[in-house]
Amino acid sequence: MSDSLGSGPVPVPPPRVLPTTLRQRLAELRGPTVAPHPLDARALAALAANPGCRRRALLDGAGVDKAALATALGSPAPFGQSQFAFMRGNAFEAKVKADGGTELMALLTDLIDSSAPSPLPGEVLVPDLSAAGPEGRTARTALALREATAAGTWALLDHPLFALEVAGSPAYLEPDAVVVRPDGRWTVVEIKSFPMIDGSADAAKVGAAARQSAVYVLALERVAVLTEGAEVDHRVLLVCPKDFSNLPTASVVDVRKQRAVTRRQLARLTRIEDIAAALPEGTTFDVERRSGEELTTAVESVDAAYAPECLAACELAFHCRGRARADGAVEALGRSVRGELGGLTTVEDVLAAARGEAGDPSDPTVAALRRAAALRAEALAGAAAVRDGGA
Ligand code: SF4
C-alpha cells in the first residue's frame, strides 16, 4: 500500500534490545526497585507532539511514573480518569466485543467494506494472545496475525501487543482490537466511551483518538512488512456509544496525516542514551529515595520545551509551567506567540523592547512591539480623557 501522506509502510527493523549498561542506567533513573511505567499510545502521541522536550523523552524512555514524580514535586498532574468512568469504559468495550465480536464486525463491514458480507457468529477467529511478558505477548500477536492472514479468515485480536522503538527504547502498545479481514487487510479498532451524537463526536476527542490510533498503525506496519499478503488499513474504526445510550455506533477515521506527522516527530526525538549521558553523576528520579528538592534539581537538569499544550498532555505540566513563568520564558505564552517574538526569549525582554529601553528598532519584531505599545498608550489616554470629561 502506498499513499501521498507518509508514503505507506516502510520496512522497519524490529526494536533493538537495549544494551545492559543503558538498561541499568534507566533503572537507576527511575529507581532500582521501581517497575518501568509502560509507555502507551496516548503518551507516545503526546511525546510526538512535543519532540523538542528532552525531559519528557528521557522520563518516558526510562519508564518514570511522571504522575508520581509530579506529586513528589508538589505539582500533581491535572488529569486522570475517575474509577466510575474507567469501569463504564470497560463495560462498554466488553459489550462491543461480545459474542466473538459479531456486532463489531457488522459495524466494520457496514462502514469500511460494505461490499463484503459481515461474518456470521462463529466465523471469526478470536485467538488466545496470552503469553509471558511483553516480548512474549508481542511475539504471540505477530504469530496470530500471520496465521489469520495466511488462512484468509476473519479474526478479532482482542488487546494485541506491538512494539515500537521510541528514542532508542522499545515501547509496547496495546490497541483495543485489530481485525484481520479475509483479504489480508488489518484494521485498528479504537473503542471510546465518549458519545457519538447524531453521528458525530467531540472533534477534540476524535482528534486525540486519531493521533493515538496513528501510533498503533505505525506499530502494526512493522509486523505487516514481515507478513506475506498483509496490508494495514489507514482507516481506523472508532466505536463509541450512540447518542446517550450504551449501544455501539462507529465512524471511520483516516489517520494518514496523523501517521505521517507522528512518524516524522518520533524520528526527531533525541536518543535517550544521549540525554542520559549529559546528566550529572548520580541523577535519579526515584520518588522513594529522593526529597522534593533533590527531585526538582534532577528534573531541572534536563531541558524542557514547555508550551500551554502540555497542560492537556503531560503530567509534569504544572511543574514546567511554574518554572517557565518564574523564568519569564515567552514559551509560557504559547508556541505561536513564541514564534512571533523572534530573538526575544523572556517577557522582560519583550516589555523592555516595547518601552523602547532595549532592542534594535530596525528589527521588525521590536518595531511591531513599539507600535503596539504606542497604540495601547493612545487608547488608554483616549479612554481616560472620555472618563475625565464625563466626570
Ligand atoms: S510538561 Fe514539561 S516535561 Fe512535559 S512535555 Fe511539557 S515541557 Fe516537557
PDB file of C-alpha atoms in Angstrom, residues 234-363:
ATOM      1  CA  HIS A 234      -5.008   3.626   7.172  1.00  0.00           C
ATOM      2  CA  ARG A 235      -8.660   3.911   8.132  1.00  0.00           C
ATOM      3  CA  VAL A 236      -9.366   3.209  11.782  1.00  0.00           C
ATOM      4  CA  LEU A 237     -12.739   2.133  13.140  1.00  0.00           C
ATOM      5  CA  LEU A 238     -13.731   4.409  16.022  1.00  0.00           C
ATOM      6  CA  VAL A 239     -16.515   2.851  18.124  1.00  0.00           C
ATOM      7  CA  CYS A 240     -18.457   4.985  20.625  1.00  0.00           C
ATOM      8  CA  PRO A 241     -21.790   4.842  22.476  1.00  0.00           C
ATOM      9  CA  LYS A 242     -24.659   6.010  20.275  1.00  0.00           C
ATOM     10  CA  ASP A 243     -26.238   9.268  21.488  1.00  0.00           C
ATOM     11  CA  PHE A 244     -26.880   8.846  25.222  1.00  0.00           C
ATOM     12  CA  SER A 245     -27.333   5.059  25.172  1.00  0.00           C
ATOM     13  CA  ASN A 246     -24.753   2.318  25.552  1.00  0.00           C
ATOM     14  CA  LEU A 247     -25.456   0.936  22.077  1.00  0.00           C
ATOM     15  CA  PRO A 248     -22.341   0.949  19.911  1.00  0.00           C
ATOM     16  CA  THR A 249     -22.063   3.061  16.812  1.00  0.00           C
ATOM     17  CA  ALA A 250     -18.952   3.790  14.757  1.00  0.00           C
ATOM     18  CA  SER A 251     -17.231   6.056  12.316  1.00  0.00           C
ATOM     19  CA  VAL A 252     -14.196   5.660  10.116  1.00  0.00           C
ATOM     20  CA  VAL A 253     -11.200   7.937  10.737  1.00  0.00           C
ATOM     21  CA  ASP A 254      -8.477   8.316   8.112  1.00  0.00           C
ATOM     22  CA  VAL A 255      -5.221   8.609  10.085  1.00  0.00           C
ATOM     23  CA  ARG A 256      -2.726   9.020   7.203  1.00  0.00           C
ATOM     24  CA  LYS A 257      -1.945  12.603   8.171  1.00  0.00           C
ATOM     25  CA  GLN A 258      -1.513  11.808  11.881  1.00  0.00           C
ATOM     26  CA  ARG A 259       0.590   8.760  10.997  1.00  0.00           C
ATOM     27  CA  ALA A 260       2.929  10.810   8.799  1.00  0.00           C
ATOM     28  CA  VAL A 261       3.297  13.539  11.455  1.00  0.00           C
ATOM     29  CA  THR A 262       3.878  11.040  14.268  1.00  0.00           C
ATOM     30  CA  ARG A 263       6.449   9.094  12.267  1.00  0.00           C
ATOM     31  CA  ARG A 264       8.345  12.281  11.449  1.00  0.00           C
ATOM     32  CA  GLN A 265       8.219  13.583  15.023  1.00  0.00           C
ATOM     33  CA  LEU A 266       9.277  10.300  16.619  1.00  0.00           C
ATOM     34  CA  ALA A 267      12.254  10.166  14.269  1.00  0.00           C
ATOM     35  CA  ARG A 268      13.314  13.606  15.553  1.00  0.00           C
ATOM     36  CA  LEU A 269      13.487  12.545  19.188  1.00  0.00           C
ATOM     37  CA  THR A 270      16.963  12.582  20.672  1.00  0.00           C
ATOM     38  CA  ARG A 271      18.106   9.145  21.679  1.00  0.00           C
ATOM     39  CA  ILE A 272      17.708   8.643  25.393  1.00  0.00           C
ATOM     40  CA  GLU A 273      21.256   7.433  25.892  1.00  0.00           C
ATOM     41  CA  ASP A 274      22.493  10.813  24.612  1.00  0.00           C
ATOM     42  CA  ILE A 275      20.218  12.664  27.042  1.00  0.00           C
ATOM     43  CA  ALA A 276      21.126  10.334  29.917  1.00  0.00           C
ATOM     44  CA  ALA A 277      24.849  10.751  29.197  1.00  0.00           C
ATOM     45  CA  ALA A 278      24.575  14.519  29.699  1.00  0.00           C
ATOM     46  CA  LEU A 279      23.072  14.191  33.209  1.00  0.00           C
ATOM     47  CA  PRO A 280      25.129  14.956  36.318  1.00  0.00           C
ATOM     48  CA  GLU A 281      26.522  11.879  38.052  1.00  0.00           C
ATOM     49  CA  GLY A 282      24.056  10.234  40.442  1.00  0.00           C
ATOM     50  CA  THR A 283      20.916  11.843  38.986  1.00  0.00           C
ATOM     51  CA  THR A 284      17.762   9.875  39.764  1.00  0.00           C
ATOM     52  CA  PHE A 285      14.013  10.479  39.671  1.00  0.00           C
ATOM     53  CA  ASP A 286      13.314   7.874  42.336  1.00  0.00           C
ATOM     54  CA  VAL A 287      10.457   9.363  44.395  1.00  0.00           C
ATOM     55  CA  GLU A 288      11.056   6.781  47.135  1.00  0.00           C
ATOM     56  CA  ARG A 289      14.673   7.753  47.787  1.00  0.00           C
ATOM     57  CA  ARG A 290      14.866  11.467  46.982  1.00  0.00           C
ATOM     58  CA  SER A 291      13.392  14.587  48.598  1.00  0.00           C
ATOM     59  CA  GLY A 292      11.230  17.048  46.666  1.00  0.00           C
ATOM     60  CA  GLU A 293      14.176  19.442  46.465  1.00  0.00           C
ATOM     61  CA  GLU A 294      16.517  16.781  45.088  1.00  0.00           C
ATOM     62  CA  LEU A 295      13.888  15.693  42.583  1.00  0.00           C
ATOM     63  CA  THR A 296      13.442  19.308  41.471  1.00  0.00           C
ATOM     64  CA  THR A 297      17.179  19.576  40.851  1.00  0.00           C
ATOM     65  CA  ALA A 298      17.131  16.304  38.909  1.00  0.00           C
ATOM     66  CA  VAL A 299      14.181  17.386  36.758  1.00  0.00           C
ATOM     67  CA  GLU A 300      15.690  20.801  36.091  1.00  0.00           C
ATOM     68  CA  SER A 301      18.916  19.177  34.896  1.00  0.00           C
ATOM     69  CA  VAL A 302      17.124  18.082  31.708  1.00  0.00           C
ATOM     70  CA  ASP A 303      15.961  20.683  29.179  1.00  0.00           C
ATOM     71  CA  ALA A 304      12.206  21.054  28.713  1.00  0.00           C
ATOM     72  CA  ALA A 305      10.178  22.682  25.971  1.00  0.00           C
ATOM     73  CA  TYR A 306       7.077  23.902  27.756  1.00  0.00           C
ATOM     74  CA  ALA A 307       4.034  25.061  25.802  1.00  0.00           C
ATOM     75  CA  PRO A 308       0.463  25.538  27.037  1.00  0.00           C
ATOM     76  CA  GLU A 309      -0.483  22.384  25.058  1.00  0.00           C
ATOM     77  CA  CYS A 310       1.434  20.417  27.719  1.00  0.00           C
ATOM     78  CA  LEU A 311      -1.442  21.088  30.119  1.00  0.00           C
ATOM     79  CA  ALA A 312      -3.609  18.610  28.233  1.00  0.00           C
ATOM     80  CA  ALA A 313      -0.919  16.032  27.588  1.00  0.00           C
ATOM     81  CA  CYS A 314       1.797  15.751  30.217  1.00  0.00           C
ATOM     82  CA  GLU A 315       1.706  15.007  33.941  1.00  0.00           C
ATOM     83  CA  LEU A 316       4.546  17.460  34.611  1.00  0.00           C
ATOM     84  CA  ALA A 317       2.694  20.373  33.029  1.00  0.00           C
ATOM     85  CA  PHE A 318       2.035  22.321  36.248  1.00  0.00           C
ATOM     86  CA  HIS A 319       5.655  21.996  37.311  1.00  0.00           C
ATOM     87  CA  CYS A 320       7.051  23.047  33.913  1.00  0.00           C
ATOM     88  CA  ARG A 321       4.557  25.894  33.594  1.00  0.00           C
ATOM     89  CA  GLY A 322       5.565  27.211  37.022  1.00  0.00           C
ATOM     90  CA  ARG A 323       9.220  27.152  36.009  1.00  0.00           C
ATOM     91  CA  ALA A 324       8.578  28.769  32.640  1.00  0.00           C
ATOM     92  CA  ARG A 325       6.606  31.562  34.324  1.00  0.00           C
ATOM     93  CA  ALA A 326       9.234  32.048  37.033  1.00  0.00           C
ATOM     94  CA  ASP A 327      11.910  32.362  34.334  1.00  0.00           C
ATOM     95  CA  GLY A 328       9.696  34.781  32.390  1.00  0.00           C
ATOM     96  CA  ALA A 329      10.028  32.485  29.356  1.00  0.00           C
ATOM     97  CA  VAL A 330       7.851  33.508  26.419  1.00  0.00           C
ATOM     98  CA  GLU A 331       7.163  29.801  25.734  1.00  0.00           C
ATOM     99  CA  ALA A 332       4.574  30.008  28.543  1.00  0.00           C
ATOM    100  CA  LEU A 333       2.509  32.279  26.266  1.00  0.00           C
ATOM    101  CA  GLY A 334       2.178  29.668  23.529  1.00  0.00           C
ATOM    102  CA  ARG A 335       4.117  28.402  20.526  1.00  0.00           C
ATOM    103  CA  SER A 336       2.606  30.902  18.088  1.00  0.00           C
ATOM    104  CA  VAL A 337       3.489  33.876  20.338  1.00  0.00           C
ATOM    105  CA  ARG A 338       6.969  32.416  20.813  1.00  0.00           C
ATOM    106  CA  GLY A 339       7.362  32.192  17.043  1.00  0.00           C
ATOM    107  CA  GLU A 340       6.271  35.830  16.560  1.00  0.00           C
ATOM    108  CA  LEU A 341       8.800  37.136  19.092  1.00  0.00           C
ATOM    109  CA  GLY A 342      11.916  36.000  17.233  1.00  0.00           C
ATOM    110  CA  GLY A 343      15.050  36.525  19.355  1.00  0.00           C
ATOM    111  CA  LEU A 344      13.185  37.926  22.395  1.00  0.00           C
ATOM    112  CA  THR A 345      13.058  34.991  24.787  1.00  0.00           C
ATOM    113  CA  THR A 346      11.773  36.477  28.045  1.00  0.00           C
ATOM    114  CA  VAL A 347       8.730  38.561  28.925  1.00  0.00           C
ATOM    115  CA  GLU A 348      11.130  41.117  30.453  1.00  0.00           C
ATOM    116  CA  ASP A 349      12.974  41.477  27.107  1.00  0.00           C
ATOM    117  CA  VAL A 350       9.643  41.889  25.304  1.00  0.00           C
ATOM    118  CA  LEU A 351       8.440  44.627  27.685  1.00  0.00           C
ATOM    119  CA  ALA A 352      11.794  46.425  27.518  1.00  0.00           C
ATOM    120  CA  ALA A 353      11.669  46.349  23.706  1.00  0.00           C
ATOM    121  CA  ALA A 354       8.077  47.640  23.708  1.00  0.00           C
ATOM    122  CA  ARG A 355       9.010  50.509  26.041  1.00  0.00           C
ATOM    123  CA  GLY A 356      11.930  51.485  23.815  1.00  0.00           C
ATOM    124  CA  GLU A 357      14.504  50.622  26.506  1.00  0.00           C
ATOM    125  CA  ALA A 358      16.144  47.769  24.574  1.00  0.00           C
ATOM    126  CA  GLY A 359      16.172  46.093  21.173  1.00  0.00           C
ATOM    127  CA  ASP A 360      17.137  47.075  17.661  1.00  0.00           C
ATOM    128  CA  PRO A 361      14.470  49.439  16.194  1.00  0.00           C
ATOM    129  CA  SER A 362      15.159  48.032  12.699  1.00  0.00           C
ATOM    130  CA  ASP A 363      14.132  44.554  13.952  1.00  0.00           C
TER     131      ASP A 363
END
